[in-house]
Amino acid sequence: MKKCPLCGKEYEDGAVCPYCNVLLIDMTSGKAVGEDSRSGKARAKKAKTEKPKTEKINTEKANTEKVKTGRQGPIQGNIQIPPAALLGATVIAVIMVICAAAFWFMSRPKTPDTDTIYGENQYNAYSGEDAGLTDSPEGTGQAGSDSVTLNEADFADNEPVENGTQEYRFELPAYWQNLCTAEANGDAIYYYQNRSRVSEAGGYLFSIQKMSSEYYSQDYLWLAETDGMVYALVRPDEPAYDTADPYARLEYERLAEDISYVNNSFRLTQTQEESDYIFEQSSSEYLSRSDLEGLTGQELSYARNEIYARHGRRFQDAGLQSYFDSKEWYSGTIDPEDFTESMLNEYEKANTELILEYEKDRGYR
């Protein structure tokens, strides 16, 4: 064993102390270096200061890295996201999805509310009868060929036919009764192409709606206005024909051209608020079946019995009696058993018979 003259620790044979890393043999003289020699002191000083200097440099480097990154040291492992931040991001994503869905819903083509169309008061505007999805036959044209053309025979009967409600009337070609379904509820009437009705498109052609003037839009076609209420023709934002049926498109476009009939023939009838009658002229003019079209069974009953009520007849039916008691012009003085048909003039007799016959044809009596 040898003893280092600088650090005093013992070591095996060798020219370098394994503890202080100092060369113990002077390469110039070949002699052992003593602790009191100049070169020995220099090496000893270097050995003592080398480690602290290295540690200082490493410490300064770590402090500099800390300032740059704002962290206590190098990042190790997976990045941890705070639960609150994750929850907030999820909420924002859900809100964005909801907003996108709402925008799509508001931007979709406007179609009639089926709950309103198919309500209890549903009836066919052509005949006044209850209407179903297959009231009218479809056209005879066939789809699927490379060259599709309209069957003009479907459009041969183009005589104008009156449509409407008690409040308004208008005309459409007669072939609409075969190719389209008209359904009314309250103040509105909706028209559909039969061929596209059962498809996803729906076949909606147009509707006539009564609305407050404040809700009227320039997108609608103005037809008439009375007492602050506007009657407007409303069309779909986009054509509603069955895109899988080439013939349906041609037929739909042909029918859409006929909508100009409505604008040219639309007229308001005398309303109950103005005349307080269903048919004020029924005592002085002959009515026609076209006058009766579009009336419900209840309205037809009122129209027939108001002819008797004008002469002061009273009614055993409590509903009829209550209805006429509400009219300013009515004065019930004659009991039913005392009333005779001879009290009616020729117009009134003919009109009561016409209305009664129409009620029977429509199954209301």
GROMACS .gro file of N, CA and C in nm, residues 18-144:
model
  381
   18PRO      N    1  -0.619   0.762  -0.672
   18PRO     CA    2  -0.759   0.738  -0.712
   18PRO      C    3  -0.858   0.826  -0.638
   19TYR      N    4  -0.817   0.895  -0.534
   19TYR     CA    5  -0.908   0.978  -0.454
   19TYR      C    6  -0.906   1.124  -0.495
   20CYS      N    7  -0.786   1.179  -0.511
   20CYS     CA    8  -0.777   1.321  -0.548
   20CYS      C    9  -0.743   1.341  -0.694
   21ASN      N   10  -0.723   1.228  -0.767
   21ASN     CA   11  -0.699   1.233  -0.912
   21ASN      C   12  -0.578   1.320  -0.946
   22VAL      N   13  -0.475   1.310  -0.867
   22VAL     CA   14  -0.353   1.391  -0.886
   22VAL      C   15  -0.239   1.297  -0.928
   23LEU      N   16  -0.169   1.343  -1.034
   23LEU     CA   17  -0.053   1.267  -1.080
   23LEU      C   18   0.056   1.275  -0.972
   24LEU      N   19   0.100   1.162  -0.922
   24LEU     CA   20   0.194   1.161  -0.811
   24LEU      C   21   0.339   1.144  -0.857
   25ILE      N   22   0.360   1.138  -0.989
   25ILE     CA   23   0.496   1.126  -1.042
   25ILE      C   24   0.523   1.247  -1.129
   26ASP      N   25   0.622   1.321  -1.100
   26ASP     CA   26   0.661   1.438  -1.179
   26ASP      C   27   0.719   1.386  -1.308
   27MET      N   28   0.653   1.417  -1.420
   27MET     CA   29   0.693   1.362  -1.548
   27MET      C   30   0.828   1.418  -1.595
   28THR      N   31   0.865   1.534  -1.537
   28THR     CA   32   0.992   1.595  -1.577
   28THR      C   33   1.111   1.527  -1.508
   29SER      N   34   1.090   1.513  -1.372
   29SER     CA   35   1.202   1.456  -1.296
   29SER      C   36   1.188   1.306  -1.274
   30GLY      N   37   1.063   1.256  -1.290
   30GLY     CA   38   1.038   1.114  -1.266
   30GLY      C   39   1.033   1.080  -1.120
   31LYS      N   40   1.025   1.182  -1.035
   31LYS     CA   41   1.021   1.159  -0.892
   31LYS      C   42   0.881   1.177  -0.838
   32ALA      N   43   0.858   1.120  -0.717
   32ALA     CA   44   0.728   1.135  -0.652
   32ALA      C   45   0.708   1.280  -0.613
   33VAL      N   46   0.582   1.326  -0.626
   33VAL     CA   47   0.551   1.465  -0.595
   33VAL      C   48   0.518   1.475  -0.448
   34GLY      N   49   0.571   1.566  -0.382
   34GLY     CA   50   0.544   1.588  -0.241
   34GLY      C   51   0.441   1.696  -0.221
   35GLU      N   52   0.376   1.697  -0.107
   35GLU     CA   53   0.272   1.795  -0.079
   35GLU      C   54   0.329   1.935  -0.070
   36ASP      N   55   0.460   1.944  -0.035
   36ASP     CA   56   0.519   2.076  -0.018
   36ASP      C   57   0.581   2.128  -0.147
   37SER      N   58   0.581   2.050  -0.257
   37SER     CA   59   0.640   2.097  -0.380
   37SER      C   60   0.542   2.192  -0.450
   38ARG      N   61   0.598   2.276  -0.540
   38ARG     CA   62   0.515   2.375  -0.611
   38ARG      C   63   0.412   2.307  -0.701
   39SER      N   64   0.459   2.214  -0.781
   39SER     CA   65   0.366   2.148  -0.872
   39SER      C   66   0.265   2.064  -0.796
   40GLY      N   67   0.305   2.010  -0.683
   40GLY     CA   68   0.213   1.930  -0.601
   40GLY      C   69   0.104   2.017  -0.542
   41LYS      N   70   0.144   2.135  -0.495
   41LYS     CA   71   0.041   2.224  -0.441
   41LYS      C   72  -0.058   2.268  -0.547
   42ALA      N   73  -0.005   2.293  -0.666
   42ALA     CA   74  -0.093   2.336  -0.775
   42ALA      C   75  -0.195   2.227  -0.811
   43ARG      N   76  -0.145   2.106  -0.818
   43ARG     CA   77  -0.235   1.996  -0.850
   43ARG      C   78  -0.337   1.974  -0.739
   44ALA      N   79  -0.291   1.987  -0.615
   44ALA     CA   80  -0.382   1.969  -0.501
   44ALA      C   81  -0.491   2.073  -0.501
   45LYS      N   82  -0.452   2.199  -0.531
   45LYS     CA   83  -0.552   2.307  -0.535
   45LYS      C   84  -0.654   2.282  -0.645
   46LYS      N   85  -0.603   2.236  -0.761
   46LYS     CA   86  -0.692   2.208  -0.873
   46LYS      C   87  -0.789   2.095  -0.839
   47ALA      N   88  -0.738   1.994  -0.771
   47ALA     CA   89  -0.822   1.880  -0.735
   47ALA      C   90  -0.930   1.920  -0.637
   48LYS      N   91  -0.898   2.011  -0.546
   48LYS     CA   92  -0.997   2.052  -0.446
   48LYS      C   93  -1.105   2.143  -0.502
   49THR      N   94  -1.071   2.223  -0.603
   49THR     CA   95  -1.167   2.321  -0.657
   49THR      C   96  -1.245   2.270  -0.778
   50GLU      N   97  -1.201   2.162  -0.841
   50GLU     CA   98  -1.263   2.115  -0.965
   50GLU      C   99  -1.408   2.069  -0.943
   51LYS      N  100  -1.434   1.993  -0.838
   51LYS     CA  101  -1.568   1.942  -0.812
   51LYS      C  102  -1.667   2.051  -0.774
   52PRO      N  103  -1.630   2.141  -0.679
   52PRO     CA  104  -1.725   2.250  -0.647
   52PRO      C  105  -1.758   2.335  -0.767
   53LYS      N  106  -1.659   2.360  -0.857
   53LYS     CA  107  -1.685   2.442  -0.975
   53LYS      C  108  -1.786   2.375  -1.066
   54THR      N  109  -1.768   2.242  -1.080
   54THR     CA  110  -1.862   2.167  -1.165
   54THR      C  111  -2.003   2.172  -1.109
   55GLU      N  112  -2.013   2.158  -0.978
   55GLU     CA  113  -2.145   2.163  -0.913
   55GLU      C  114  -2.208   2.300  -0.929
   56LYS      N  115  -2.125   2.408  -0.923
   56LYS     CA  116  -2.177   2.545  -0.937
   56LYS      C  117  -2.234   2.566  -1.077
   57ILE      N  118  -2.159   2.514  -1.177
   57ILE     CA  119  -2.204   2.531  -1.316
   57ILE      C  120  -2.338   2.459  -1.336
   58ASN      N  121  -2.349   2.335  -1.282
   58ASN     CA  122  -2.474   2.260  -1.296
   58ASN      C  123  -2.590   2.329  -1.226
   59THR      N  124  -2.561   2.390  -1.109
   59THR     CA  125  -2.665   2.462  -1.034
   59THR      C  126  -2.713   2.583  -1.111
   60GLU      N  127  -2.617   2.661  -1.168
   60GLU     CA  128  -2.654   2.779  -1.245
   60GLU      C  129  -2.736   2.740  -1.368
   61LYS      N  130  -2.701   2.630  -1.435
   61LYS     CA  131  -2.772   2.585  -1.553
   61LYS      C  132  -2.916   2.548  -1.517
   62ALA      N  133  -2.934   2.480  -1.403
   62ALA     CA  134  -3.068   2.441  -1.360
   62ALA      C  135  -3.152   2.562  -1.328
   63ASN      N  136  -3.089   2.664  -1.262
   63ASN     CA  137  -3.163   2.787  -1.228
   63ASN      C  138  -3.206   2.862  -1.353
   64THR      N  139  -3.117   2.864  -1.453
   64THR     CA  140  -3.151   2.932  -1.580
   64THR      C  141  -3.267   2.863  -1.648
   65GLU      N  142  -3.268   2.729  -1.649
   65GLU     CA  143  -3.377   2.652  -1.711
   65GLU      C  144  -3.507   2.677  -1.638
   66LYS      N  145  -3.501   2.693  -1.506
   66LYS     CA  146  -3.620   2.717  -1.425
   66LYS      C  147  -3.684   2.850  -1.461
   67VAL      N  148  -3.598   2.952  -1.483
   67VAL     CA  149  -3.650   3.084  -1.520
   67VAL      C  150  -3.718   3.081  -1.654
   68LYS      N  151  -3.658   3.008  -1.751
   68LYS     CA  152  -3.713   3.003  -1.887
   68LYS      C  153  -3.846   2.929  -1.892
   69THR      N  154  -3.861   2.820  -1.822
   69THR     CA  155  -3.980   2.736  -1.834
   69THR      C  156  -4.083   2.761  -1.726
   70GLY      N  157  -4.043   2.827  -1.619
   70GLY     CA  158  -4.134   2.848  -1.509
   70GLY      C  159  -4.163   2.722  -1.432
   71ARG      N  160  -4.084   2.621  -1.449
   71ARG     CA  161  -4.103   2.494  -1.381
   71ARG      C  162  -3.986   2.468  -1.287
   72GLN      N  163  -4.004   2.377  -1.199
   72GLN     CA  164  -3.900   2.343  -1.103
   72GLN      C  165  -3.791   2.258  -1.163
   73GLY      N  166  -3.810   2.209  -1.281
   73GLY     CA  167  -3.712   2.122  -1.344
   73GLY      C  168  -3.768   2.070  -1.473
   74PRO      N  169  -3.701   1.981  -1.537
   74PRO     CA  170  -3.750   1.925  -1.663
   74PRO      C  171  -3.881   1.850  -1.642
   75ILE      N  172  -3.969   1.856  -1.745
   75ILE     CA  173  -4.099   1.789  -1.736
   75ILE      C  174  -4.079   1.640  -1.749
   76GLN      N  175  -4.140   1.568  -1.663
   76GLN     CA  176  -4.128   1.424  -1.665
   76GLN      C  177  -4.269   1.363  -1.664
   77GLY      N  178  -4.288   1.254  -1.740
   77GLY     CA  179  -4.417   1.186  -1.741
   77GLY      C  180  -4.521   1.256  -1.827
   78ASN      N  181  -4.652   1.215  -1.822
   78ASN     CA  182  -4.761   1.271  -1.901
   78ASN      C  183  -4.807   1.405  -1.846
   79ILE      N  184  -4.855   1.493  -1.938
   79ILE     CA  185  -4.907   1.624  -1.896
   79ILE      C  186  -5.041   1.604  -1.828
   80GLN      N  187  -5.062   1.661  -1.714
   80GLN     CA  188  -5.185   1.648  -1.638
   80GLN      C  189  -5.275   1.771  -1.662
   81ILE      N  190  -5.398   1.750  -1.720
   81ILE     CA  191  -5.492   1.860  -1.743
   81ILE      C  192  -5.586   1.869  -1.625
   82PRO      N  193  -5.604   1.988  -1.569
   82PRO     CA  194  -5.694   2.003  -1.453
   82PRO      C  195  -5.835   1.959  -1.490
   83PRO      N  196  -5.905   1.888  -1.400
   83PRO     CA  197  -6.043   1.842  -1.429
   83PRO      C  198  -6.137   1.955  -1.466
   84ALA      N  199  -6.122   2.073  -1.401
   84ALA     CA  200  -6.212   2.186  -1.429
   84ALA      C  201  -6.198   2.232  -1.574
   85ALA      N  202  -6.071   2.234  -1.624
   85ALA     CA  203  -6.049   2.275  -1.763
   85ALA      C  204  -6.109   2.174  -1.860
   86LEU      N  205  -6.097   2.045  -1.828
   86LEU     CA  206  -6.154   1.941  -1.913
   86LEU      C  207  -6.306   1.950  -1.918
   87LEU      N  208  -6.368   1.976  -1.802
   87LEU     CA  209  -6.513   1.990  -1.796
   87LEU      C  210  -6.559   2.111  -1.876
   88GLY      N  211  -6.487   2.223  -1.864
   88GLY     CA  212  -6.523   2.343  -1.939
   88GLY      C  213  -6.517   2.322  -2.088
   89ALA      N  214  -6.412   2.252  -2.134
   89ALA     CA  215  -6.399   2.225  -2.278
   89ALA      C  216  -6.514   2.137  -2.327
   90THR      N  217  -6.555   2.040  -2.245
   90THR     CA  218  -6.665   1.952  -2.283
   90THR      C  219  -6.796   2.030  -2.295
   91VAL      N  220  -6.822   2.119  -2.199
   91VAL     CA  221  -6.944   2.201  -2.201
   91VAL      C  222  -6.949   2.288  -2.326
   92ILE      N  223  -6.836   2.350  -2.360
   92ILE     CA  224  -6.830   2.436  -2.479
   92ILE      C  225  -6.858   2.355  -2.605
   93ALA      N  226  -6.800   2.234  -2.612
   93ALA     CA  227  -6.823   2.150  -2.729
   93ALA      C  228  -6.970   2.112  -2.744
   94VAL      N  229  -7.037   2.080  -2.632
   94VAL     CA  230  -7.180   2.045  -2.635
   94VAL      C  231  -7.263   2.164  -2.681
   95ILE      N  232  -7.230   2.284  -2.631
   95ILE     CA  233  -7.304   2.405  -2.670
   95ILE      C  234  -7.290   2.431  -2.818
   96MET      N  235  -7.169   2.411  -2.872
   96MET     CA  236  -7.147   2.433  -3.015
   96MET      C  237  -7.230   2.336  -3.099
   97VAL      N  238  -7.239   2.210  -3.055
   97VAL     CA  239  -7.320   2.112  -3.127
   97VAL      C  240  -7.467   2.151  -3.125
   98ILE      N  241  -7.516   2.196  -3.008
   98ILE     CA  242  -7.656   2.237  -2.996
   98ILE      C  243  -7.685   2.357  -3.086
   99CYS      N  244  -7.594   2.455  -3.089
   99CYS     CA  245  -7.612   2.574  -3.172
   99CYS      C  246  -7.616   2.536  -3.320
  100ALA      N  247  -7.528   2.443  -3.360
  100ALA     CA  248  -7.525   2.400  -3.499
  100ALA      C  249  -7.656   2.330  -3.537
  101ALA      N  250  -7.709   2.247  -3.445
  101ALA     CA  251  -7.835   2.179  -3.472
  101ALA      C  252  -7.951   2.277  -3.480
  102ALA      N  253  -7.950   2.379  -3.392
  102ALA     CA  254  -8.056   2.480  -3.393
  102ALA      C  255  -8.052   2.561  -3.522
  103PHE      N  256  -7.932   2.594  -3.568
  103PHE     CA  257  -7.918   2.668  -3.694
  103PHE      C  258  -7.974   2.588  -3.811
  104TRP      N  259  -7.944   2.458  -3.814
  104TRP     CA  260  -7.997   2.373  -3.921
  104TRP      C  261  -8.148   2.367  -3.916
  105PHE      N  262  -8.204   2.355  -3.795
  105PHE     CA  263  -8.348   2.344  -3.780
  105PHE      C  264  -8.418   2.470  -3.829
  106MET      N  265  -8.362   2.589  -3.796
  106MET     CA  266  -8.423   2.715  -3.836
  106MET      C  267  -8.406   2.741  -3.985
  107SER      N  268  -8.304   2.680  -4.046
  107SER     CA  269  -8.275   2.707  -4.187
  107SER      C  270  -8.344   2.610  -4.281
  108ARG      N  271  -8.408   2.505  -4.227
  108ARG     CA  272  -8.466   2.403  -4.314
  108ARG      C  273  -8.587   2.460  -4.387
  109PRO      N  274  -8.626   2.402  -4.500
  109PRO     CA  275  -8.743   2.449  -4.573
  109PRO      C  276  -8.868   2.443  -4.488
  110LYS      N  277  -8.947   2.545  -4.493
  110LYS     CA  278  -9.069   2.551  -4.415
  110LYS      C  279  -9.174   2.459  -4.474
  111THR      N  280  -9.231   2.375  -4.390
  111THR     CA  281  -9.340   2.288  -4.432
  111THR      C  282  -9.452   2.300  -4.330
  112PRO      N  283  -9.575   2.273  -4.367
  112PRO     CA  284  -9.687   2.288  -4.275
  112PRO      C  285  -9.675   2.195  -4.157
  113ASP      N  286  -9.733   2.237  -4.047
  113ASP     CA  287  -9.736   2.157  -3.926
  113ASP      C  288  -9.836   2.043  -3.943
  114THR      N  289  -9.787   1.919  -3.943
  114THR     CA  290  -9.876   1.806  -3.969
  114THR      C  291  -9.978   1.789  -3.858
  115ASP      N  292  -9.947   1.832  -3.736
  115ASP     CA  293 -10.045   1.822  -3.630
  115ASP      C  294 -10.166   1.910  -3.659
  116THR      N  295 -10.141   2.024  -3.725
  116THR     CA  296 -10.250   2.113  -3.761
  116THR      C  297 -10.325   2.060  -3.882
  117ILE      N  298 -10.250   2.012  -3.982
  117ILE     CA  299 -10.312   1.966  -4.106
  117ILE      C  300 -10.402   1.846  -4.081
  118TYR      N  301 -10.359   1.755  -3.997
  118TYR     CA  302 -10.433   1.632  -3.977
  118TYR      C  303 -10.513   1.634  -3.847
  119GLY      N  304 -10.560   1.750  -3.808
  119GLY     CA  305 -10.639   1.762  -3.687
  119GLY      C  306 -10.782   1.711  -3.707
  120GLU      N  307 -10.864   1.726  -3.604
  120GLU     CA  308 -10.999   1.675  -3.611
  120GLU      C  309 -11.083   1.748  -3.716
  121ASN      N  310 -11.049   1.874  -3.744
  121ASN     CA  311 -11.128   1.953  -3.838
  121ASN      C  312 -11.081   1.939  -3.982
  122GLN      N  313 -10.997   1.839  -4.009
  122GLN     CA  314 -10.944   1.821  -4.143
  122GLN      C  315 -11.056   1.790  -4.242
  123TYR      N  316 -11.054   1.856  -4.358
  123TYR     CA  317 -11.147   1.821  -4.464
  123TYR      C  318 -11.087   1.858  -4.598
  124ASN      N  319 -11.142   1.800  -4.703
  124ASN     CA  320 -11.091   1.826  -4.837
  124ASN      C  321 -11.151   1.955  -4.888
  125ALA      N  322 -11.065   2.049  -4.929
  125ALA     CA  323 -11.113   2.179  -4.971
  125ALA      C  324 -11.188   2.173  -5.104
  126TYR      N  325 -11.171   2.065  -5.178
  126TYR     CA  326 -11.245   2.051  -5.303
  126TYR      C  327 -11.392   2.020  -5.276
  127SER      N  328 -11.417   1.933  -5.178
  127SER     CA  329 -11.553   1.882  -5.161
  127SER      C  330 -11.614   1.911  -5.025
  128GLY      N  331 -11.533   1.948  -4.926
  128GLY     CA  332 -11.584   1.967  -4.792
  128GLY      C  333 -11.592   1.839  -4.712
  129GLU      N  334 -11.550   1.726  -4.772
  129GLU     CA  335 -11.555   1.599  -4.701
  129GLU      C  336 -11.426   1.575  -4.624
  130ASP      N  337 -11.430   1.478  -4.531
  130ASP     CA  338 -11.308   1.439  -4.462
  130ASP      C  339 -11.208   1.390  -4.565
  131ALA      N  340 -11.082   1.428  -4.547
  131ALA     CA  341 -10.980   1.396  -4.647
  131ALA      C  342 -10.877   1.301  -4.589
  132GLY      N  343 -10.828   1.210  -4.672
  132GLY     CA  344 -10.719   1.120  -4.634
  132GLY      C  345 -10.603   1.138  -4.727
  133LEU      N  346 -10.500   1.057  -4.713
  133LEU     CA  347 -10.381   1.071  -4.796
  133LEU      C  348 -10.403   1.026  -4.939
  134THR      N  349 -10.505   0.945  -4.964
  134THR     CA  350 -10.524   0.890  -5.099
  134THR      C  351 -10.662   0.924  -5.154
  135ASP      N  352 -10.711   1.045  -5.122
  135ASP     CA  353 -10.843   1.084  -5.172
  135ASP      C  354 -10.847   1.091  -5.323
  136SER      N  355 -10.740   1.145  -5.383
  136SER     CA  356 -10.740   1.170  -5.526
  136SER      C  357 -10.641   1.077  -5.595
  137PRO      N  358 -10.674   1.030  -5.718
  137PRO     CA  359 -10.581   0.942  -5.790
  137PRO      C  360 -10.461   1.020  -5.841
  138GLU      N  361 -10.352   0.948  -5.865
  138GLU     CA  362 -10.234   1.012  -5.920
  138GLU      C  363 -10.244   1.018  -6.072
  139GLY      N  364 -10.150   1.093  -6.132
  139GLY     CA  365 -10.144   1.098  -6.277
  139GLY      C  366 -10.101   0.964  -6.334
  140THR      N  367 -10.124   0.947  -6.463
  140THR     CA  368 -10.096   0.818  -6.526
  140THR      C  369  -9.957   0.808  -6.584
  141GLY      N  370  -9.879   0.918  -6.578
  141GLY     CA  371  -9.744   0.915  -6.634
  141GLY      C  372  -9.655   0.816  -6.563
  142GLN      N  373  -9.564   0.756  -6.637
  142GLN     CA  374  -9.474   0.656  -6.581
  142GLN      C  375  -9.332   0.710  -6.576
  143ALA      N  376  -9.260   0.676  -6.469
  143ALA     CA  377  -9.121   0.718  -6.454
  143ALA      C  378  -9.030   0.600  -6.481
  144GLY      N  379  -8.901   0.630  -6.500
  144GLY     CA  380  -8.802   0.524  -6.513
  144GLY      C  381  -8.742   0.513  -6.651
   0.00000   0.00000   0.00000
